[in-house]
Amino acid sequence: MKIKILSLFILITVTAFSQENSKEPVFKKRVLESTEVDFLASYYEQDGSRSAVSGGIGSEKLTDVASNIVVAMPLNEDDVLTIDLGISAYSSASSSNINPFNSTGASGSRGANDPTAGSKAAATGPSGTPWQASSGASRSDELVSVVANYSHSSDSRNFIWNTDVSFSNEYDYTSVGFGGGITGLFNEKNTELSLKVNAYIDQWRPIYPTELHEYSLYGSNFLNQGYFFGVSVLDQNGVSSTDYLPSEFKQVTTVNRNSFSASVGFSQVLTKKLQVSVFFDVLQQQGLLSSPYHRIYFADKANFYIGQAQYISNYESPSNTGVYKLADDIERLPDSRFKLPVGARLNYYINDRFILRTYYRFYSDNWDLQSHTASIELPVKLSDKFTVFPMYRYYTQAASKYYAPYETHLSTEKFYTSDADLATFDANQYGFGVNYTDIFSAGKIWKFGLKNIDFRFNHYKRSDNLTANIATIAFKFVMQ
C-alpha cells in the first residue's frame, strides 16, 4: 500500500512538471534574488543527577557553545546552492568521567607499565567521584559539520526537487549523510505535498570506561598492570581486594551505525486564516546503537571502588567527593531500531497583531518507547519591524523496555541501559523570542544589508530534575 501511494505521488508531480515544461516560456521571478548569509550562535547549559556515563547517577553538568554560518547562493533563476558550516564545543562533567580518576591518580599521564608512576599513584591516592568533573581529556570535545544542499524549481514554481550531502566529525564519531526530496504545489499553491529521504552512514571510534579498557588490554591480571599498577581496589567495606573482575565486558563487535529515513508531508490552506499540515516519518537504524562509554552496574554483582573508603557509604550522594565505583559492563542495546513519528501543525491568523501556532507529535519505536509532544507559540506583532513570541512546549514519554535505574539490571539480561533519556519522564519548556525584520535591509555591513535578527531563550525542566537553558541568536544578511 505504501509503495502504491508513493508511486501515485511521484506520477502526479512528474506529470505536473511535464505539463509545465510544455507551456510557452513566461517571465520568471528568481527563486532567490541575491545571496543570503545567516549567522547563528547558541549557548546551552544543563545540570542533573542521572549521568549515563556513571551508570545512572552523578553530575550531568554540561555547557555547549555552537555557531553556524549558512550561505544561500542563487546559481540562476531556478537553482539555489546552500552551504551550512557549523562548529560546536562542549564541556561536560558527565563525559569527563569516562576516565574519572584525576591526574594524580591511576589515569594520570604516565606510561601503561611505568612502575614509578604507579608507586606515585599509590602514594598520592587516585580519586574520582560521579558528582564532579575529572581532569580527563574526555571532559570536552568539538563537533564540526558541513551540509551542502542544491535545489531546483520549475518554471511555475509548482515543483521543486533538492539533494543534499553532509559530513560531521567529533573525537569518537564520524557521520556522512546524503538525501533528497521533491515538493509539489497544487490548487494555486494552497496545497503542498512533499517527500524527503535521507541516509546517514556513521562510524564510532569506541572509547570505554577506564577500568573496562584496562581489562580488555590485560585480561584477568589487569589489576597489576597499566593504570592499576600499585593502586588499591576497595570492596564495599573499604577493604583492599583483588576480586574485581568485569568478566561480562567484551569490546563491541561493530563500529558502524546506519540510519535511513523517509518523511511525507501534506500542507493545506483551509481558509484565509487557517492552515494545517500533517507529516509522518519512517526511520530505521542499524549497527552500534548503544554508547560504549555508558557504564552499567548489576544488582547481582559485588561492588568495588577506587578512592577513599570513607566515602563509600554515601556514594550516591553529592557529598561523595573521593571515591568512584568500578563498572560491571557497558550499556548493551539491540543493533536495530524502527521509529515512527506522526505529527501535525495548525496555524491560525487571528488578526494583524496575533498569530497562533500549534504543534503535536506522537512517537513510537520497537524499543517500546512512546512519547507525546505538544507546543504552542503566539507571535505578537508590535510594529512593522518587531515581533515578540512567547512559547510553551510539553513532552512526556514512557520508558524503553531496556531501561532500568542505577544498579537495578541483572547480569543475566541480554540488553540493558541506565540512560535516563530512555526512562519515563515529563518535561516542560518555557520560552520567548524577539524578532526584528527590515524588508529594505537598511542596515549594512560591507555589501550586505541586515534583513532579520531573531533571538530566543528557553528554560527546560524534566521531572527527574534535569534542567537546561538555551539561548540562540540569528542574523540574516542579504547581498545588495
Coordinates of C-alpha atoms in Angstrom, one line a residue:
M1 CA 0.0 0.0 0.0
K2 CA 2.8 2.4 0.9
I3 CA 4.5 1.7 -2.4
K4 CA 1.3 2.4 -4.3
I5 CA 0.8 5.8 -2.6
L6 CA 4.4 6.8 -3.2
S7 CA 4.2 5.8 -6.9
L8 CA 1.0 7.8 -7.3
F9 CA 2.6 10.8 -5.7
I10 CA 5.7 10.6 -8.0
L11 CA 3.4 10.2 -11.0
I12 CA 1.4 13.3 -10.1
T13 CA 4.4 15.5 -9.5
V14 CA 6.3 14.3 -12.6
T15 CA 3.1 14.8 -14.8
A16 CA 2.7 18.3 -13.4
F17 CA 6.3 19.1 -14.1
S18 CA 6.0 17.8 -17.7
Q19 CA 2.9 19.9 -18.3
E20 CA 4.7 23.0 -17.1
N21 CA 7.6 22.4 -19.4
S22 CA 5.2 22.1 -22.4
K23 CA 3.9 25.6 -21.9
E24 CA 5.3 28.7 -23.7
P25 CA 8.1 30.4 -21.8
V26 CA 7.0 33.1 -19.4
F27 CA 8.8 35.7 -17.3
K28 CA 10.1 34.1 -14.2
K29 CA 10.9 35.7 -10.9
R30 CA 14.1 34.3 -9.4
V31 CA 13.7 31.8 -6.6
L32 CA 16.3 33.7 -4.6
E33 CA 17.1 37.3 -5.7
S34 CA 20.5 37.6 -4.2
T35 CA 23.0 35.8 -1.9
E36 CA 21.8 35.5 1.7
V37 CA 24.0 34.8 4.7
D38 CA 22.8 33.6 8.1
F39 CA 25.0 33.8 11.2
L40 CA 23.7 31.7 14.1
A41 CA 25.0 31.3 17.6
S42 CA 23.7 29.4 20.6
Y43 CA 24.6 28.8 24.3
Y44 CA 23.3 25.7 26.1
E45 CA 23.8 24.7 29.7
Q46 CA 22.3 21.9 31.7
D47 CA 22.5 20.2 35.1
G48 CA 21.1 17.0 36.5
S49 CA 21.9 13.9 38.6
R50 CA 21.4 10.9 36.4
S51 CA 24.6 10.6 34.4
A52 CA 24.6 7.6 32.0
V53 CA 28.4 7.6 32.0
S54 CA 28.3 6.9 35.7
G55 CA 25.6 4.2 35.4
G56 CA 22.5 6.4 36.2
I57 CA 23.8 8.7 38.9
G58 CA 26.1 11.6 39.1
S59 CA 26.5 15.1 37.7
E60 CA 25.1 15.9 34.2
K61 CA 26.6 19.4 34.1
L62 CA 27.3 20.4 30.5
T63 CA 27.8 23.6 28.6
D64 CA 27.8 23.9 24.8
V65 CA 28.6 26.8 22.6
A66 CA 27.7 26.4 18.9
S67 CA 27.9 28.6 15.8
N68 CA 26.8 28.2 12.2
I69 CA 27.2 30.2 9.0
V70 CA 24.7 29.4 6.3
V71 CA 25.2 30.8 2.8
A72 CA 22.4 30.5 0.2
M73 CA 23.5 31.4 -3.3
P74 CA 21.3 31.7 -6.4
L75 CA 23.0 30.0 -9.3
N76 CA 20.4 31.2 -11.8
E77 CA 16.6 31.9 -11.8
D78 CA 15.7 28.4 -10.8
D79 CA 18.6 26.9 -8.8
V80 CA 19.9 27.6 -5.3
L81 CA 23.0 26.2 -3.6
T82 CA 23.1 26.4 0.2
I83 CA 26.2 25.7 2.4
D84 CA 25.9 25.3 6.1
L85 CA 29.1 25.2 8.2
G86 CA 28.9 24.6 11.9
I87 CA 31.1 24.1 15.0
S88 CA 30.0 23.1 18.5
A89 CA 32.3 23.0 21.5
Y90 CA 31.2 21.5 24.8
S91 CA 32.5 20.9 28.3
S92 CA 30.8 18.1 30.3
A93 CA 31.2 16.8 33.8
S94 CA 29.5 13.6 32.8
S95 CA 31.6 12.7 29.8
S96 CA 34.8 13.6 31.7
N97 CA 34.1 10.6 33.9
I98 CA 34.7 8.2 31.1
N99 CA 38.1 8.5 32.8
P100 CA 37.1 9.6 36.3
F101 CA 40.4 9.5 38.1
N102 CA 42.3 12.7 38.4
S103 CA 45.7 13.5 37.0
T104 CA 47.5 12.4 40.2
G105 CA 45.7 9.1 40.2
A106 CA 45.5 5.9 38.3
S107 CA 44.7 7.6 35.0
G108 CA 47.5 10.2 35.2
S109 CA 49.7 10.9 32.2
R110 CA 52.1 8.1 32.6
G111 CA 53.1 5.0 30.7
A112 CA 50.9 2.0 30.9
N113 CA 53.7 -0.1 32.5
D114 CA 55.5 2.7 34.4
P115 CA 56.1 1.2 37.9
T116 CA 57.5 4.6 39.2
A117 CA 54.3 6.4 38.2
G118 CA 52.3 3.5 39.7
S119 CA 54.0 3.9 43.0
K120 CA 53.3 7.6 42.9
A121 CA 49.7 6.9 42.2
A122 CA 49.6 4.6 45.2
A123 CA 51.2 7.2 47.4
T124 CA 49.1 10.1 46.4
G125 CA 45.9 8.1 46.2
P126 CA 43.9 8.1 43.0
S127 CA 40.4 9.7 43.4
G128 CA 37.3 10.4 41.5
T129 CA 33.6 10.9 42.0
P130 CA 30.5 10.8 39.8
W131 CA 29.5 14.2 41.3
Q132 CA 32.4 16.2 40.0
A133 CA 34.2 16.6 36.7
S134 CA 37.5 14.9 36.3
S135 CA 40.5 16.4 34.6
G136 CA 40.5 13.7 31.9
A137 CA 40.7 14.6 28.1
S138 CA 37.1 13.5 27.6
R139 CA 35.7 16.4 29.6
S140 CA 35.5 18.5 26.3
D141 CA 35.2 18.0 22.6
E142 CA 34.3 19.8 19.4
L143 CA 31.8 18.8 16.7
V144 CA 32.4 20.1 13.1
S145 CA 29.8 19.8 10.4
V146 CA 29.1 20.8 6.9
V147 CA 25.9 20.4 4.8
A148 CA 25.5 21.3 1.1
N149 CA 22.0 21.5 -0.4
Y150 CA 21.1 22.0 -4.1
S151 CA 17.5 22.8 -5.1
H152 CA 15.8 23.4 -8.4
S153 CA 12.4 24.9 -9.0
S154 CA 10.2 24.5 -12.1
D155 CA 9.2 27.5 -14.3
S156 CA 5.9 27.8 -12.5
R157 CA 7.5 27.2 -9.1
N158 CA 5.0 24.4 -8.5
F159 CA 7.5 21.6 -8.5
I160 CA 10.8 21.6 -6.5
W161 CA 13.4 19.0 -6.1
N162 CA 16.6 19.1 -4.0
T163 CA 19.5 17.0 -3.0
D164 CA 22.0 17.3 -0.1
V165 CA 25.2 15.8 1.3
S166 CA 26.6 16.2 4.9
F167 CA 29.6 15.5 6.9
S168 CA 30.3 15.8 10.7
N169 CA 33.1 14.7 12.9
E170 CA 34.0 14.7 16.6
Y171 CA 36.5 12.8 18.7
D172 CA 34.9 9.4 18.7
Y173 CA 32.2 9.7 15.9
T174 CA 32.1 10.5 12.2
S175 CA 28.9 10.8 10.1
V176 CA 28.4 11.1 6.3
G177 CA 24.9 11.7 5.0
F178 CA 23.1 12.2 1.8
G179 CA 19.5 12.6 0.7
G180 CA 17.0 14.4 -1.4
G181 CA 13.3 15.4 -1.7
I182 CA 10.6 16.6 -4.0
T183 CA 7.8 19.0 -3.3
G184 CA 4.6 19.6 -5.4
L185 CA 2.3 22.7 -5.1
F186 CA -1.3 22.4 -6.3
N187 CA -4.6 24.3 -6.1
E188 CA -3.0 27.7 -6.7
K189 CA -0.3 26.9 -4.2
N190 CA -2.8 26.3 -1.4
T191 CA -1.9 22.6 -1.3
E192 CA 1.6 21.2 -0.8
L193 CA 2.8 17.6 -0.8
S194 CA 6.4 16.6 -0.1
L195 CA 8.6 13.6 0.1
K196 CA 12.1 13.5 1.6
V197 CA 14.6 10.7 2.1
N198 CA 17.9 10.7 3.9
A199 CA 20.7 8.2 4.8
Y200 CA 23.5 8.6 7.3
I201 CA 26.5 6.3 7.3
D202 CA 28.2 6.7 10.6
Q203 CA 31.2 5.2 12.4
W204 CA 32.2 5.0 16.0
R205 CA 35.7 5.1 17.3
P206 CA 34.8 3.4 20.6
I207 CA 36.2 4.7 23.9
Y208 CA 35.5 2.7 27.0
P209 CA 35.4 3.5 30.8
T210 CA 39.0 3.3 32.0
E211 CA 38.6 0.2 34.2
L212 CA 37.0 -1.8 31.3
H213 CA 39.5 -0.6 28.8
E214 CA 42.3 -1.8 31.1
Y215 CA 40.6 -5.2 31.5
S216 CA 40.3 -5.5 27.7
L217 CA 44.1 -4.9 27.4
Y218 CA 45.4 -7.2 30.1
G219 CA 42.7 -9.7 30.9
S220 CA 42.2 -11.1 34.4
N221 CA 45.6 -9.8 35.6
F222 CA 44.8 -6.2 34.7
L223 CA 44.9 -5.1 38.4
N224 CA 48.7 -5.5 38.4
Q225 CA 49.3 -3.6 35.1
G226 CA 48.8 -0.4 33.4
Y227 CA 46.7 2.3 35.2
F228 CA 46.0 -0.1 38.0
F229 CA 49.6 -0.9 38.9
G230 CA 50.1 -0.2 42.6
V231 CA 46.5 1.1 43.0
S232 CA 44.2 -0.3 45.7
V233 CA 40.8 -1.5 44.7
L234 CA 38.3 -1.5 47.6
D235 CA 35.3 -3.7 48.3
Q236 CA 32.0 -2.5 49.8
N237 CA 33.5 -2.4 53.2
G238 CA 36.5 -0.3 52.2
V239 CA 39.0 -3.2 52.4
S240 CA 41.6 -3.7 49.7
S241 CA 40.6 -6.5 47.3
T242 CA 41.7 -8.3 44.2
D243 CA 38.3 -9.8 43.4
Y244 CA 37.2 -7.2 40.9
L245 CA 36.8 -8.9 37.5
P246 CA 34.3 -7.4 35.0
S247 CA 34.0 -10.6 33.0
E248 CA 30.7 -9.5 31.4
F249 CA 32.6 -6.9 29.4
K250 CA 33.5 -7.5 25.8
Q251 CA 34.5 -4.9 23.3
V252 CA 31.8 -4.1 20.7
T253 CA 32.0 -6.1 17.6
T254 CA 30.7 -3.5 15.2
V255 CA 31.5 0.2 14.9
N256 CA 29.0 1.2 12.2
R257 CA 25.7 3.0 12.7
N258 CA 23.5 3.4 9.7
S259 CA 20.3 5.5 9.7
F260 CA 17.7 5.7 6.9
S261 CA 14.6 7.9 7.0
A262 CA 11.7 8.9 4.8
S263 CA 9.3 11.7 5.5
V264 CA 6.0 12.6 3.9
G265 CA 4.3 15.9 4.5
F266 CA 1.0 17.5 3.5
S267 CA 0.0 21.1 4.0
Q268 CA -3.3 22.7 3.2
V269 CA -4.6 26.3 3.4
L270 CA -8.2 25.8 4.6
T271 CA -9.3 29.4 4.8
K272 CA -7.7 32.8 4.6
K273 CA -6.8 32.5 8.3
L274 CA -6.3 28.8 8.8
Q275 CA -3.5 26.5 7.6
V276 CA -3.0 22.8 8.7
S277 CA -0.1 20.4 7.9
V278 CA 0.5 16.8 8.8
F279 CA 3.5 14.6 8.5
F280 CA 4.8 11.1 9.2
D281 CA 8.3 9.8 9.2
V282 CA 9.7 6.3 8.9
L283 CA 13.2 5.8 10.4
Q284 CA 15.3 2.7 10.5
Q285 CA 18.7 2.4 12.4
Q286 CA 21.1 -0.4 12.2
G287 CA 24.5 -1.1 13.9
L288 CA 26.0 0.1 17.1
L289 CA 23.1 1.9 18.8
S290 CA 24.4 1.9 22.3
S291 CA 27.1 4.3 23.7
P292 CA 30.3 2.4 24.5
Y293 CA 31.2 4.7 27.4
H294 CA 27.9 4.3 29.3
R295 CA 28.5 2.2 32.5
I296 CA 26.3 -0.5 33.9
Y297 CA 26.2 -1.7 37.5
F298 CA 24.5 -5.0 38.1
A299 CA 22.4 -5.7 41.2
D300 CA 23.7 -9.2 41.4
K301 CA 27.4 -8.3 41.4
A302 CA 29.7 -7.2 44.2
N303 CA 30.7 -3.6 44.4
F304 CA 34.3 -2.3 44.0
Y305 CA 35.8 1.2 44.2
I306 CA 38.9 3.3 43.8
G307 CA 39.4 6.2 46.1
Q308 CA 38.9 7.0 49.8
A309 CA 37.0 4.4 51.8
Q310 CA 35.1 6.9 54.0
Y311 CA 33.0 8.0 51.0
I312 CA 31.7 4.5 50.1
S313 CA 28.7 4.7 52.5
N314 CA 27.4 7.8 50.8
Y315 CA 28.4 7.0 47.3
E316 CA 25.1 8.0 45.8
S317 CA 25.1 11.5 47.4
P318 CA 26.8 14.6 46.1
S319 CA 28.7 14.7 49.4
N320 CA 30.8 11.9 48.0
T321 CA 33.9 13.7 46.8
G322 CA 36.5 11.0 46.9
V323 CA 35.5 7.5 45.5
Y324 CA 34.4 6.1 42.2
K325 CA 32.7 2.8 41.6
L326 CA 34.1 0.4 39.0
A327 CA 31.8 -0.7 36.2
D328 CA 30.4 -4.2 35.6
D329 CA 29.8 -3.6 31.9
I330 CA 28.8 -1.1 29.3
E331 CA 25.3 -0.5 28.1
R332 CA 24.0 -3.1 25.6
L333 CA 21.2 -2.3 23.2
P334 CA 19.8 -4.1 20.1
D335 CA 21.5 -3.5 16.8
S336 CA 18.3 -2.3 15.1
R337 CA 15.6 0.3 15.9
F338 CA 12.5 1.3 14.0
K339 CA 11.0 4.7 14.7
L340 CA 7.6 6.1 13.6
P341 CA 6.8 9.8 14.4
V342 CA 3.5 11.2 13.3
G343 CA 2.6 14.9 13.8
A344 CA 0.5 17.9 12.8
R345 CA 0.7 21.7 12.8
L346 CA -2.1 24.2 12.9
N347 CA -1.5 27.9 12.3
Y348 CA -4.3 30.4 12.7
Y349 CA -4.1 34.1 11.7
I350 CA -6.1 35.9 14.4
N351 CA -5.6 39.5 13.2
D352 CA -2.9 41.8 12.1
R353 CA -1.3 41.6 15.5
F354 CA -1.6 38.0 16.6
I355 CA -0.9 34.6 15.1
L356 CA -1.5 31.2 16.8
R357 CA 0.9 28.4 16.0
T358 CA 0.4 24.9 17.4
Y359 CA 2.2 21.6 17.0
Y360 CA 1.6 18.0 18.1
R361 CA 3.7 14.8 17.6
F362 CA 3.3 11.2 18.6
Y363 CA 6.4 9.0 18.6
S364 CA 6.7 5.2 18.9
D365 CA 9.5 2.7 18.3
N366 CA 10.2 -1.0 18.7
W367 CA 12.1 -0.5 21.9
D368 CA 8.7 0.2 23.4
L369 CA 9.5 3.9 23.9
Q370 CA 6.5 6.2 23.3
S371 CA 6.2 9.9 23.6
H372 CA 3.8 12.9 23.1
T373 CA 4.9 16.4 22.3
A374 CA 2.7 19.5 22.2
S375 CA 3.7 23.1 21.8
I376 CA 2.1 26.5 21.3
E377 CA 3.5 29.8 20.1
L378 CA 1.8 33.2 20.0
P379 CA 3.7 35.7 17.9
V380 CA 2.6 39.3 18.7
K381 CA 3.4 42.0 16.1
L382 CA 4.4 45.1 17.9
S383 CA 5.2 47.1 14.8
D384 CA 6.2 46.7 11.2
K385 CA 9.7 45.6 12.3
F386 CA 9.3 44.0 15.8
T387 CA 7.6 40.8 16.8
V388 CA 7.7 39.0 20.2
F389 CA 6.5 35.5 20.7
P390 CA 6.0 33.6 24.0
M391 CA 6.1 29.8 23.6
Y392 CA 5.5 26.7 25.6
R393 CA 6.3 23.0 25.0
Y394 CA 5.2 19.9 26.9
Y395 CA 6.7 16.5 26.5
T396 CA 6.0 13.1 28.1
Q397 CA 7.4 9.7 27.4
A398 CA 7.1 6.1 28.6
A399 CA 10.4 4.2 29.2
S400 CA 12.1 1.8 26.8
K401 CA 11.8 -1.8 27.8
Y402 CA 15.6 -1.9 28.1
Y403 CA 15.9 0.8 30.7
A404 CA 16.4 0.3 34.4
P405 CA 17.8 2.8 37.0
Y406 CA 21.2 2.7 38.6
E407 CA 22.3 -0.8 40.0
T408 CA 19.0 -2.4 39.0
H409 CA 19.8 -4.5 35.9
L410 CA 20.8 -8.2 36.3
S411 CA 23.8 -9.7 34.7
T412 CA 21.5 -12.4 33.1
E413 CA 19.8 -9.9 30.9
K414 CA 20.8 -9.5 27.3
F415 CA 20.1 -5.8 26.8
Y416 CA 20.4 -3.1 29.4
T417 CA 20.8 0.7 29.8
S418 CA 20.6 3.2 32.6
D419 CA 20.5 6.2 30.3
A420 CA 17.8 8.5 31.8
D421 CA 16.9 9.7 28.3
L422 CA 15.2 6.3 27.8
A423 CA 13.4 6.4 31.1
T424 CA 9.8 7.6 31.9
F425 CA 9.6 11.4 32.4
D426 CA 7.7 14.5 31.7
A427 CA 9.2 17.8 30.6
N428 CA 8.1 21.5 30.4
Q429 CA 9.8 24.1 28.3
Y430 CA 9.0 27.8 28.6
G431 CA 10.5 30.5 26.3
F432 CA 10.2 33.7 24.5
G433 CA 11.6 35.3 21.4
V434 CA 12.1 38.7 19.8
N435 CA 12.3 39.1 16.0
Y436 CA 13.4 42.2 14.1
T437 CA 12.8 42.4 10.3
D438 CA 13.7 45.1 7.9
I439 CA 12.4 44.3 4.4
F440 CA 14.5 47.1 3.0
S441 CA 17.7 45.9 4.6
A442 CA 18.7 49.5 5.5
G443 CA 21.5 48.5 7.9
K444 CA 24.6 47.5 6.0
I445 CA 27.9 45.7 6.6
W446 CA 30.1 46.0 3.5
K447 CA 27.9 44.7 0.6
F448 CA 25.4 43.0 2.9
G449 CA 22.2 44.5 4.2
L450 CA 20.8 43.4 7.6
K451 CA 17.3 41.8 6.9
N452 CA 16.5 40.0 10.1
I453 CA 17.6 39.4 13.7
D454 CA 16.0 36.6 15.7
F455 CA 16.7 36.0 19.5
R456 CA 15.2 33.1 21.5
F457 CA 15.6 31.9 25.1
N458 CA 14.1 28.7 26.6
H459 CA 14.1 27.1 30.0
Y460 CA 13.7 23.3 30.2
K461 CA 12.9 21.2 33.2
R462 CA 12.3 17.5 33.4
S463 CA 10.5 15.5 36.1
D464 CA 13.8 13.8 37.0
N465 CA 15.2 17.3 37.9
L466 CA 17.3 17.8 34.8
T467 CA 17.2 21.5 33.9
A468 CA 18.6 23.3 31.0
N469 CA 18.7 26.8 29.5
I470 CA 19.4 27.6 25.8
A471 CA 19.8 31.0 24.2
T472 CA 20.1 31.4 20.4
I473 CA 20.5 34.4 18.1
A474 CA 20.5 34.6 14.4
F475 CA 21.3 37.3 11.9
K476 CA 20.3 37.3 8.2
F477 CA 22.1 39.4 5.7
V478 CA 21.3 40.0 2.0
M479 CA 23.9 40.9 -0.6
Q480 CA 23.0 44.2 -2.3

